[in-house]
PDB file of C-alpha atoms in Angstrom:
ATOM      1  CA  UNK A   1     -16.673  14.247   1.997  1.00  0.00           C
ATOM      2  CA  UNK A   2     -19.145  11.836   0.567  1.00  0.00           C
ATOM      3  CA  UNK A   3     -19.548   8.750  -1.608  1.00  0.00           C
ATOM      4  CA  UNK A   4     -23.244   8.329  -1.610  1.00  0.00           C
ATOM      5  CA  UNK A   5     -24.259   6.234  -3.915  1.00  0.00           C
ATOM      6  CA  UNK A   6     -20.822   4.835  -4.772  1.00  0.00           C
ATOM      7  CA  UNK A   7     -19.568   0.965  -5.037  1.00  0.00           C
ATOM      8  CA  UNK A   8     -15.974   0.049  -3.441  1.00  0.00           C
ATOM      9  CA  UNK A   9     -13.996  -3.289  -3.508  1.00  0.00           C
ATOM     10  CA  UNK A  10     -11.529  -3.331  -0.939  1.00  0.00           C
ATOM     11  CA  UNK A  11      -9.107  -5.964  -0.642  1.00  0.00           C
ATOM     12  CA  UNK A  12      -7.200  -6.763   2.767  1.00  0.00           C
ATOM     13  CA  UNK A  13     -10.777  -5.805   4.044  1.00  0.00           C
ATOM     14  CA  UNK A  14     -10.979  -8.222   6.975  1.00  0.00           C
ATOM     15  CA  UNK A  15      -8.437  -6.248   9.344  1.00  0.00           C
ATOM     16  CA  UNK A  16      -5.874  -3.185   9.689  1.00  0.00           C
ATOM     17  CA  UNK A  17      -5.985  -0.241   6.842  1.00  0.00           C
ATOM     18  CA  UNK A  18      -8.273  -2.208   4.583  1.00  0.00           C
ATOM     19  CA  UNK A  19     -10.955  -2.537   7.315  1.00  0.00           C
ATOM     20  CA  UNK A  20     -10.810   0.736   8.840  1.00  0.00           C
ATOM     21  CA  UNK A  21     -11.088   2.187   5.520  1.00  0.00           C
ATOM     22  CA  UNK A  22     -14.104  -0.352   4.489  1.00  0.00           C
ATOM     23  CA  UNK A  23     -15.738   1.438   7.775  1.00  0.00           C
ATOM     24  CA  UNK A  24     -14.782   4.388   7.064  1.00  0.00           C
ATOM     25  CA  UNK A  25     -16.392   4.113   2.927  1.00  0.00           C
ATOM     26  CA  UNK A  26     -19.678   2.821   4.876  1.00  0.00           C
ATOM     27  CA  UNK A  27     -20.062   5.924   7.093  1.00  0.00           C
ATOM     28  CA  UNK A  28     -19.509   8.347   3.940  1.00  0.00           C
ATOM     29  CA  UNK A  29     -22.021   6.383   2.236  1.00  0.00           C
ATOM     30  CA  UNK A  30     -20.420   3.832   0.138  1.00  0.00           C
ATOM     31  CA  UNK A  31     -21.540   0.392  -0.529  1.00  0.00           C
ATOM     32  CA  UNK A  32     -18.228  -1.651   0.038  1.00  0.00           C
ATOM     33  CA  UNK A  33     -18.003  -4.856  -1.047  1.00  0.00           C
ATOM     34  CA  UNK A  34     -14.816  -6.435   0.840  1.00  0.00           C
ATOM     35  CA  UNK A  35     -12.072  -8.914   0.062  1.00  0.00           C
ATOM     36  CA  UNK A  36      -9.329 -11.441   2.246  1.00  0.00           C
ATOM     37  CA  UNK A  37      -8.081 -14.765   2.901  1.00  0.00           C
ATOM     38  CA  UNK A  38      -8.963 -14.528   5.856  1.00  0.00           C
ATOM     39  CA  UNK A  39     -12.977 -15.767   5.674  1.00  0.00           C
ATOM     40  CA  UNK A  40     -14.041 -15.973   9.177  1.00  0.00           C
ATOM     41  CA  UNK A  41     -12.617 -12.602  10.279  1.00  0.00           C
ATOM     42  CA  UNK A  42     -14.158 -10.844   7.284  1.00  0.00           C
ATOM     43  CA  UNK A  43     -17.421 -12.575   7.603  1.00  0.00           C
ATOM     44  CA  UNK A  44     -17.750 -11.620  11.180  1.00  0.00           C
ATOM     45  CA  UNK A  45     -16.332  -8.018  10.332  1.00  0.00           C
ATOM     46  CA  UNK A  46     -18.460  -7.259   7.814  1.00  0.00           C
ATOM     47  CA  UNK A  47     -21.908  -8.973   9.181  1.00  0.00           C
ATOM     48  CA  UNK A  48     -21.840  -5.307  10.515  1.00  0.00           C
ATOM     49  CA  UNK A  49     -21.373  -3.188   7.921  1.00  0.00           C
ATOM     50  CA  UNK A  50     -25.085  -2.642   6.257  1.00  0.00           C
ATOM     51  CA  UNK A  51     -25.387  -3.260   2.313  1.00  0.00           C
ATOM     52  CA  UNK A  52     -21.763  -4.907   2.151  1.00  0.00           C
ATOM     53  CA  UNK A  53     -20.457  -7.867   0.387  1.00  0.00           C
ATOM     54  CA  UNK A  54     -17.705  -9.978   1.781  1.00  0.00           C
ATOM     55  CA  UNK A  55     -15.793 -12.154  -0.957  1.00  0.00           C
ATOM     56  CA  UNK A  56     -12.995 -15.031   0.681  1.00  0.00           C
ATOM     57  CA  UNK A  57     -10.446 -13.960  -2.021  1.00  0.00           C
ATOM     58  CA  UNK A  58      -6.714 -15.144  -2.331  1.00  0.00           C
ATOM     59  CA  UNK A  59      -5.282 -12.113  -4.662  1.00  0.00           C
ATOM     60  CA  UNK A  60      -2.571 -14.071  -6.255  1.00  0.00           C
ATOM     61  CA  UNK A  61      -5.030 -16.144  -8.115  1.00  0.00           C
ATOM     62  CA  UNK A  62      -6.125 -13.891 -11.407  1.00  0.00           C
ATOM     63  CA  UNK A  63      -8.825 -16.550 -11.761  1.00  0.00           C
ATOM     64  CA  UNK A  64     -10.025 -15.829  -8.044  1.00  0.00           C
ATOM     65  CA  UNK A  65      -9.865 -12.185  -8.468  1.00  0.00           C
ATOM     66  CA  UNK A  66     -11.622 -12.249 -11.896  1.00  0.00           C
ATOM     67  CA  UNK A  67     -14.104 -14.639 -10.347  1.00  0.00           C
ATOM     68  CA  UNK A  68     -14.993 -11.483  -7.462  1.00  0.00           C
ATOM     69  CA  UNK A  69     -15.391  -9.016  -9.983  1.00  0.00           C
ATOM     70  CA  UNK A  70     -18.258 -10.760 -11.384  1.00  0.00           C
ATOM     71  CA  UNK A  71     -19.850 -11.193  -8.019  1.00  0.00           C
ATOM     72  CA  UNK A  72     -19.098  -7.460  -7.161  1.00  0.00           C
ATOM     73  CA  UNK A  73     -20.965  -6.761 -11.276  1.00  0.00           C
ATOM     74  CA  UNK A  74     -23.784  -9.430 -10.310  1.00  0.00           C
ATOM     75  CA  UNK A  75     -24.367  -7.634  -6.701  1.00  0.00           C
ATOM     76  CA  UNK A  76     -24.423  -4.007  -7.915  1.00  0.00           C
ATOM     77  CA  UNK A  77     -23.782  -3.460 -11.629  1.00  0.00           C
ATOM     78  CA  UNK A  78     -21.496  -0.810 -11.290  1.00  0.00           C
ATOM     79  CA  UNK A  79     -17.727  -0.029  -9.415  1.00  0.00           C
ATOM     80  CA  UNK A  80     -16.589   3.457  -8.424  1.00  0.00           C
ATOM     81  CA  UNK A  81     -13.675   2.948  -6.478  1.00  0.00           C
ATOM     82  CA  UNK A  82     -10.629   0.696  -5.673  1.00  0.00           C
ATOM     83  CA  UNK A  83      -8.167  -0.141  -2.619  1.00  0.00           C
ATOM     84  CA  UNK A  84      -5.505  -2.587  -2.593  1.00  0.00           C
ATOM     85  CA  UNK A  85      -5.035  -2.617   0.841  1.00  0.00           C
ATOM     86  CA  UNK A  86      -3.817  -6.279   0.898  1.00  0.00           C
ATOM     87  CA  UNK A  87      -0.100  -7.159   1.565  1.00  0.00           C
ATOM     88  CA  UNK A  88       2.318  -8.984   3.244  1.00  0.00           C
ATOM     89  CA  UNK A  89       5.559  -8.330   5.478  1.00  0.00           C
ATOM     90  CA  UNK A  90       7.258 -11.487   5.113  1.00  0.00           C
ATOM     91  CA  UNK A  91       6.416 -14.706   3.051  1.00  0.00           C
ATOM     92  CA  UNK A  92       5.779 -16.844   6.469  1.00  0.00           C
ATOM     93  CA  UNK A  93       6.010 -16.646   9.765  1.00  0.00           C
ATOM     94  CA  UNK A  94       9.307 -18.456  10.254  1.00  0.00           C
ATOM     95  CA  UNK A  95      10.713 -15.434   7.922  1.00  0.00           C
ATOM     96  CA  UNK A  96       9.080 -12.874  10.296  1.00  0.00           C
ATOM     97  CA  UNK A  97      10.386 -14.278  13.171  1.00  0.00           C
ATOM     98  CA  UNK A  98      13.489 -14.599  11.494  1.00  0.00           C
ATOM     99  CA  UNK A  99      13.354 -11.006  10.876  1.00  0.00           C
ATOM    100  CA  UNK A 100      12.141  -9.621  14.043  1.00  0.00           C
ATOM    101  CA  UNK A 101      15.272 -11.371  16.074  1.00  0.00           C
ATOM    102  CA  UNK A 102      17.755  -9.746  13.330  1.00  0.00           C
ATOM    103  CA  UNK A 103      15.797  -6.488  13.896  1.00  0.00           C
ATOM    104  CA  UNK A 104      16.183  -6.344  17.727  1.00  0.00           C
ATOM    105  CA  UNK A 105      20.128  -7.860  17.244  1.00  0.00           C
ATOM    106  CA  UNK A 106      20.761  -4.647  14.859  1.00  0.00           C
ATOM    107  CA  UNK A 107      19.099  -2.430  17.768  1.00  0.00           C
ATOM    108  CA  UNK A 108      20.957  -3.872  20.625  1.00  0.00           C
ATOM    109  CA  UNK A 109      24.036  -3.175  18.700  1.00  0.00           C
ATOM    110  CA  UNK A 110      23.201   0.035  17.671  1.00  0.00           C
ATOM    111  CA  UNK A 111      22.051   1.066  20.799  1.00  0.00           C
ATOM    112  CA  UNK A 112      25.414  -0.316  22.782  1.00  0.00           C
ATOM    113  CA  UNK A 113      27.517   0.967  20.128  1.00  0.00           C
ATOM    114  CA  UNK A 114      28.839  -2.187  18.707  1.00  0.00           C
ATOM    115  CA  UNK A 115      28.678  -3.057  14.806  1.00  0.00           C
ATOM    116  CA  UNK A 116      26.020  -5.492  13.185  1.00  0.00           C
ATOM    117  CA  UNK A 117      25.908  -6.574   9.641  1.00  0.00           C
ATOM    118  CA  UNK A 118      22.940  -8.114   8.687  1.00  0.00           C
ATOM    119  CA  UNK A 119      23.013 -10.713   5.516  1.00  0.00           C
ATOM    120  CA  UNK A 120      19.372  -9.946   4.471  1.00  0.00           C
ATOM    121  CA  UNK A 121      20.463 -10.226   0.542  1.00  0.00           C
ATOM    122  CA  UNK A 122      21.981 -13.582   0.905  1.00  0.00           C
ATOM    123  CA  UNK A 123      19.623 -15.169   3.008  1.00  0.00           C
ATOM    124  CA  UNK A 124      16.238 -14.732   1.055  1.00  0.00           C
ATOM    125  CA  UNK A 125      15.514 -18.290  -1.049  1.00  0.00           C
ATOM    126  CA  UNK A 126      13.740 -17.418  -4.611  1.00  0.00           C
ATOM    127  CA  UNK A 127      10.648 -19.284  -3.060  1.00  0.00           C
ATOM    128  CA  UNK A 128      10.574 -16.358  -0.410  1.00  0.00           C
ATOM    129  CA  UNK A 129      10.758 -13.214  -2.690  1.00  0.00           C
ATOM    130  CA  UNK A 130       8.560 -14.593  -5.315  1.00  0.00           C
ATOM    131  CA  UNK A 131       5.912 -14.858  -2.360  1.00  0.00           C
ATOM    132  CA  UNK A 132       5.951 -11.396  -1.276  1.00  0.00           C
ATOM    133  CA  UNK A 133       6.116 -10.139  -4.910  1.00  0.00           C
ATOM    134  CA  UNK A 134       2.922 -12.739  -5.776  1.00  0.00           C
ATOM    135  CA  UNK A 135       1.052 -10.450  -2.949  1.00  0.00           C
ATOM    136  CA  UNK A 136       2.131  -7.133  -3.164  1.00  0.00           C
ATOM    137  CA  UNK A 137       2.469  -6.602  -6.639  1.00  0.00           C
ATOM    138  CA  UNK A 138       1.287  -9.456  -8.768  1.00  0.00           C
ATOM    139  CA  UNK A 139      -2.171  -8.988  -6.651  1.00  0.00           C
ATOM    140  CA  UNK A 140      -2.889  -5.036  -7.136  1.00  0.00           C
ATOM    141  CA  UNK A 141      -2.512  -5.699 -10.557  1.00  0.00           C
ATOM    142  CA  UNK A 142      -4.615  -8.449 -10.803  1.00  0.00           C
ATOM    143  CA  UNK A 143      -6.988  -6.220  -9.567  1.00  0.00           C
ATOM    144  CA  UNK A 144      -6.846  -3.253 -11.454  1.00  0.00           C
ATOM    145  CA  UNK A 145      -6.356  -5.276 -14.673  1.00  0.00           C
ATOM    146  CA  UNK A 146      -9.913  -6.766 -13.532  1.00  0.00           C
ATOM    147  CA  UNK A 147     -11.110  -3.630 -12.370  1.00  0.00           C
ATOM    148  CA  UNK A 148     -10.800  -1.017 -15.032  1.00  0.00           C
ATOM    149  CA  UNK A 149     -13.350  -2.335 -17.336  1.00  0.00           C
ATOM    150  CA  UNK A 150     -16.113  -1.719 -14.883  1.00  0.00           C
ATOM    151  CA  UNK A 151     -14.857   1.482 -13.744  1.00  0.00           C
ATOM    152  CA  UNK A 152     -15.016   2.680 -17.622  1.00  0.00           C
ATOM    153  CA  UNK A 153     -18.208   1.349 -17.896  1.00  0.00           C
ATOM    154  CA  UNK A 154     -19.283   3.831 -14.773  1.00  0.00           C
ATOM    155  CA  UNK A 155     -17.652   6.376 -16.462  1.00  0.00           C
ATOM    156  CA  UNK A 156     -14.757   6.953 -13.925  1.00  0.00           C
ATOM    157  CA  UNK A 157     -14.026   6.676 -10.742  1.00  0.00           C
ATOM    158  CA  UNK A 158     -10.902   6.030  -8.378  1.00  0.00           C
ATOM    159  CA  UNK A 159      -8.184   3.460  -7.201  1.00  0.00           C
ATOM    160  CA  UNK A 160      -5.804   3.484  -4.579  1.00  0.00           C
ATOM    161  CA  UNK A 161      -2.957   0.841  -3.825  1.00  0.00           C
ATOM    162  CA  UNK A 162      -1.050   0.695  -0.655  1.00  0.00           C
ATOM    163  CA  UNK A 163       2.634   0.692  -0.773  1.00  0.00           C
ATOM    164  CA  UNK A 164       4.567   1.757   2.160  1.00  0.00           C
ATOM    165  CA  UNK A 165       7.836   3.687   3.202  1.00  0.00           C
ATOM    166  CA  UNK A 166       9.971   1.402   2.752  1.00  0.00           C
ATOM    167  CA  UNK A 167       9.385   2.216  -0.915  1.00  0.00           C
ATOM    168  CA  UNK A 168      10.558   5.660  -0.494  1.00  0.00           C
ATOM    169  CA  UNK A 169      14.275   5.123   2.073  1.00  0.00           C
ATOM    170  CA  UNK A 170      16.983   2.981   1.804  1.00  0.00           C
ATOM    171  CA  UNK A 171      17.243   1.079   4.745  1.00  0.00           C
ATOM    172  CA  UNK A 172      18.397  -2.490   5.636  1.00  0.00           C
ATOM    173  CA  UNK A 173      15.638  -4.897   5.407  1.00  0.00           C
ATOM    174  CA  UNK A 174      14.638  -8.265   2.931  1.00  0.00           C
ATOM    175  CA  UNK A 175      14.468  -7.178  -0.194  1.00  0.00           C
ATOM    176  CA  UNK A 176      11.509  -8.389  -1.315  1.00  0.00           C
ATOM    177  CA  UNK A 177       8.978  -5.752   0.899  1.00  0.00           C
ATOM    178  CA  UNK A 178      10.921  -2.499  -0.595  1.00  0.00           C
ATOM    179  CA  UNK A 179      11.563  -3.749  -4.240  1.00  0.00           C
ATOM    180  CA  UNK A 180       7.340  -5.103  -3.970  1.00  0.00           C
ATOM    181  CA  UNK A 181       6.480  -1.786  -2.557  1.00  0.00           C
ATOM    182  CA  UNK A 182       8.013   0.145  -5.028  1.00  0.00           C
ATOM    183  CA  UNK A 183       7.330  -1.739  -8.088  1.00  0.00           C
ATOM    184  CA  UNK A 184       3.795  -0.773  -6.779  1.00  0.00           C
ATOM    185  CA  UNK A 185       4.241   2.958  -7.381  1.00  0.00           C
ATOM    186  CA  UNK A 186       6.038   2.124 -10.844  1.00  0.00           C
ATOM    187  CA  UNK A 187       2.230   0.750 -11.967  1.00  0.00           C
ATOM    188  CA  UNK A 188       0.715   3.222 -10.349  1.00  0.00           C
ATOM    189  CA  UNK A 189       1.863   5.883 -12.131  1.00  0.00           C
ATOM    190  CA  UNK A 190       1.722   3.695 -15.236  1.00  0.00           C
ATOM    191  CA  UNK A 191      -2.108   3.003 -14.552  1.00  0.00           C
ATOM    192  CA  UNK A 192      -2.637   6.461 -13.812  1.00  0.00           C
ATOM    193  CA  UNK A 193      -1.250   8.003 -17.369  1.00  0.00           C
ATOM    194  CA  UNK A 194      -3.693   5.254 -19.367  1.00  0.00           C
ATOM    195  CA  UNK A 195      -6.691   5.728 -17.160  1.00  0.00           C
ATOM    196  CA  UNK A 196      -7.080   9.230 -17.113  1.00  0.00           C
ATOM    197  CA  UNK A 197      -9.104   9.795 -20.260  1.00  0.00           C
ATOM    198  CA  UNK A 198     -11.623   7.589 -18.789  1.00  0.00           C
ATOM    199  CA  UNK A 199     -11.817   9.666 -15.968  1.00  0.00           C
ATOM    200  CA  UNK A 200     -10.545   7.270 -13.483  1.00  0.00           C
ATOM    201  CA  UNK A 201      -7.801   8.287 -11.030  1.00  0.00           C
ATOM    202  CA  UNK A 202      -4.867   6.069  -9.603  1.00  0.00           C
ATOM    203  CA  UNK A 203      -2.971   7.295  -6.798  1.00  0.00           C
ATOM    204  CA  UNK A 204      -0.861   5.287  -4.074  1.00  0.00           C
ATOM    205  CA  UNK A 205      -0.191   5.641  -0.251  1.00  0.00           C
ATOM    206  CA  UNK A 206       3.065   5.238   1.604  1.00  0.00           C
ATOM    207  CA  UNK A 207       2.725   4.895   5.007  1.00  0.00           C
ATOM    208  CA  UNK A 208       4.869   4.745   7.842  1.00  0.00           C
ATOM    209  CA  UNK A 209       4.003   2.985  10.951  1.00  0.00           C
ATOM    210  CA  UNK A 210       0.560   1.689  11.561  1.00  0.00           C
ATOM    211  CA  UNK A 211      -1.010   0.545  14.827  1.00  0.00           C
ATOM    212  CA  UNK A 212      -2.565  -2.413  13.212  1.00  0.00           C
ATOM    213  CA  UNK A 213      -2.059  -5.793  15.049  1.00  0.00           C
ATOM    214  CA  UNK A 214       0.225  -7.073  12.827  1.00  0.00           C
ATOM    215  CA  UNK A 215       2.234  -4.055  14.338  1.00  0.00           C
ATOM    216  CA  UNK A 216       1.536  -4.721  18.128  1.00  0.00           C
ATOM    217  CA  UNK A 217       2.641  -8.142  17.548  1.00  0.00           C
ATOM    218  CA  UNK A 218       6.281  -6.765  17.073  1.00  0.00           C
ATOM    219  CA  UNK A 219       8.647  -6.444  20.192  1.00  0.00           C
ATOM    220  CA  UNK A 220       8.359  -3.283  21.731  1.00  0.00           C
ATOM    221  CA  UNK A 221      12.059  -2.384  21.264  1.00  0.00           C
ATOM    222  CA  UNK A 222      11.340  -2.309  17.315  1.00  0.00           C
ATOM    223  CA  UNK A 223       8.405  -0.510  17.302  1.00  0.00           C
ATOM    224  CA  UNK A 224      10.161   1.822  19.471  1.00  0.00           C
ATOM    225  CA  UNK A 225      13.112   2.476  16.969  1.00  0.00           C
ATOM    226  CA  UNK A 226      10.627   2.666  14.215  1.00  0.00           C
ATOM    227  CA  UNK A 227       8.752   5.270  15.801  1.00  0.00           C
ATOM    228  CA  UNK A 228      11.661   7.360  16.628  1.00  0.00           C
ATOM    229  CA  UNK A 229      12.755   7.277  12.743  1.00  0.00           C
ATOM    230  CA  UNK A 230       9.222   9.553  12.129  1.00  0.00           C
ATOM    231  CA  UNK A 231       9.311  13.258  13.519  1.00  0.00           C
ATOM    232  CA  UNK A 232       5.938  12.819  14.849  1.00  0.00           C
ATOM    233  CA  UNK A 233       6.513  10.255  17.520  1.00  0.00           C
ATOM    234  CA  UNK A 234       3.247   8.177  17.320  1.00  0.00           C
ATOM    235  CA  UNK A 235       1.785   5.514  14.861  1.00  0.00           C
ATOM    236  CA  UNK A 236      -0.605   6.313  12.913  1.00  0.00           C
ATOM    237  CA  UNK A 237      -4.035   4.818  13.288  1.00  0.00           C
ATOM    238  CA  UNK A 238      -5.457   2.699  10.458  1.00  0.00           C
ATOM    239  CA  UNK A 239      -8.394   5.308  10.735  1.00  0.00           C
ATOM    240  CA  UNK A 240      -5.921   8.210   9.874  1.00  0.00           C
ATOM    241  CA  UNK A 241      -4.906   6.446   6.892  1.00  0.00           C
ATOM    242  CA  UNK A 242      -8.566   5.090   5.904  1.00  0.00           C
ATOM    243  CA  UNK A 243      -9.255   8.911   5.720  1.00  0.00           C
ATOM    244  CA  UNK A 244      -6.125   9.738   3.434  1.00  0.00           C
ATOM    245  CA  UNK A 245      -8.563   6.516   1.076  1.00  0.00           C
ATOM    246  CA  UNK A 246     -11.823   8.639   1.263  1.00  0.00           C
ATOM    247  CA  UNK A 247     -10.312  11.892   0.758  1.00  0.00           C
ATOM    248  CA  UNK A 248      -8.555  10.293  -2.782  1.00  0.00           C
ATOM    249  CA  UNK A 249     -11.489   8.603  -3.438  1.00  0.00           C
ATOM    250  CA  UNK A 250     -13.913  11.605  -3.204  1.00  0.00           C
ATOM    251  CA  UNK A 251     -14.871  14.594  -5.538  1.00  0.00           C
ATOM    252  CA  UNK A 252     -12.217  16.909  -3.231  1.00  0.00           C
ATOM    253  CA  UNK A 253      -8.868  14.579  -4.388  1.00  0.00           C
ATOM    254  CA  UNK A 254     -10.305  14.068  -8.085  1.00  0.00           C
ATOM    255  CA  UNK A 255      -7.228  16.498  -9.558  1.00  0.00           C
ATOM    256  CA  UNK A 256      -4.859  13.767  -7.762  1.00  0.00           C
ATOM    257  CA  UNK A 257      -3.404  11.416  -9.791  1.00  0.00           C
ATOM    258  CA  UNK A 258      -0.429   9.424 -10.367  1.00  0.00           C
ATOM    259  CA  UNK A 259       0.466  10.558  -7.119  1.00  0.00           C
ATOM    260  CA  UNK A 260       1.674   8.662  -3.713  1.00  0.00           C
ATOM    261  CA  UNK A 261       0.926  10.339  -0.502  1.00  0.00           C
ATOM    262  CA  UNK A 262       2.629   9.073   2.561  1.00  0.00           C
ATOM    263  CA  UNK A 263       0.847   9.576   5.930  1.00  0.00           C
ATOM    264  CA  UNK A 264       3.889   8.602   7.800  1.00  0.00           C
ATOM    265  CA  UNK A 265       4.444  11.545  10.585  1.00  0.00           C
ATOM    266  CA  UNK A 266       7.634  12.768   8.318  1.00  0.00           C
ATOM    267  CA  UNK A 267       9.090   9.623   7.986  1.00  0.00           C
ATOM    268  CA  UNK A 268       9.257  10.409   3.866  1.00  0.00           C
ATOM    269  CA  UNK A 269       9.180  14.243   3.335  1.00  0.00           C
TER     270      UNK A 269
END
């Protein structure tokens, strides 16, 4: 599969998914302009990926993310493709680390047969939800909304946001992840019925468990459980899901759309 020739803004860029698929859009040709917070990572990053643009970008700011669309339009006059591949787990790191001891509590019980009832729904402040939501949803549609008038004016092309598993199952966890996750799909679909006359697709991906460091940083114990939820009993690697973003960004996936594919070794069947 190849995207000679094409332009792709990739948020998240500077690590995990969104720079394994940045990599992954250089080899098949693309010129990938990338986007994250994090500025030093991404500058270092990308200083090796030839012909790209890194942009410091906070997503949550529509001016920001209006602002990097007109770099992206300066730099190369045209867009072809899309990836929200930025997102957050928690809204801090007291709130991970909050949820990574209830995690391992509700495995320790499970696994010595003894009952645990955690209060995720009462203990999330509106400060916390409204957090993740600003990042995983209010931020892939600043995007697209800022998108889709260059991708028309290309004359079609393809975007892909990254939701996650948790959209898909009902399990115990802070509500703010699964209800941003899946509020995701709802504007993917959406997207995808309005876009289609102007031949651009709009398709979302699901995973499961991802060896990205953000995973590795977890105790072993819960990336063990997770793990053992998926019938294949592996992660996947972010390069295995970068591929899932070229083959939905290519020629070969253009009949996809409005459609969420989730590379997640059967977690979601």
């Amino acid at each position: 599969m190849t995207l000679e020739g094409k332009v792709a803004f990739i948020t998240g860029a500077a690590s995990g998914i969104g720079l394994a698929t940045a990599k992954a859009f250089a080899d098949a040709g693309a010129r990938v302009v990338g986007a994250d917070m994090s500025d030093e990572a991404l500058s270092r990053e990308f200083s090796a990926i030839p012909g790209s643009l890194a942009i410091a970008l906070d997503v949550t700011s529509s001016a920001a993310v209006n602002d990097a669309f007109g770099k992206l339009d300066a730099e190369f006059g045209r867009l072809d493709v899309v990836i929200n591949a930025a997102g957050i787990n928690a809204p801090s790191k007291a709130a991970n680390d909050k949820l990574v001891d209830t995690n391992v509590q509700a495995f320790r019980a499970a696994r010595d047969g003894e009952e645990f009832f955690p209060d995720f729904l009462g203990d999330i402040t509106d400060d916390d939800f409204r957090r993740v939501l600003e990042v995983n949803l209010f931020g892939p549609f600043y995007v697209m909304r800022a998108a889709a008038p260059l991708l028309k004016r290309t004359g079609g092309g393809a975007i892909v946001n990254v939701s996650s598993s948790a959209a898909l199952l009902g399990v115990p966890m802070p509500l703010y992840y699964p209800a941003s996750k899946a509020g995701v799909l709802g504007m993917t679909r959406a997207a995808a019925a309005e876009l289609a006359p102007f031949n651009i697709t709009v398709n979302a991906i699901a995973p499961g468990a991802v060896d990205t460091p953000l995973f590795r940083q977890q105790p072993e114990e819960i990336t063990g459980m997770l793990i053992g939820m998926q019938p294949i009993k592996r992660p996947a690697t972010p390069e295995e899901i970068a591929a899932t973003m070229v083959f939905l960004s290519s020629a070969a996936g253009a009949y996809y759309t409005g459609q969420t594919l989730s590379p997640s070794g059967g977690l979601h069947m």
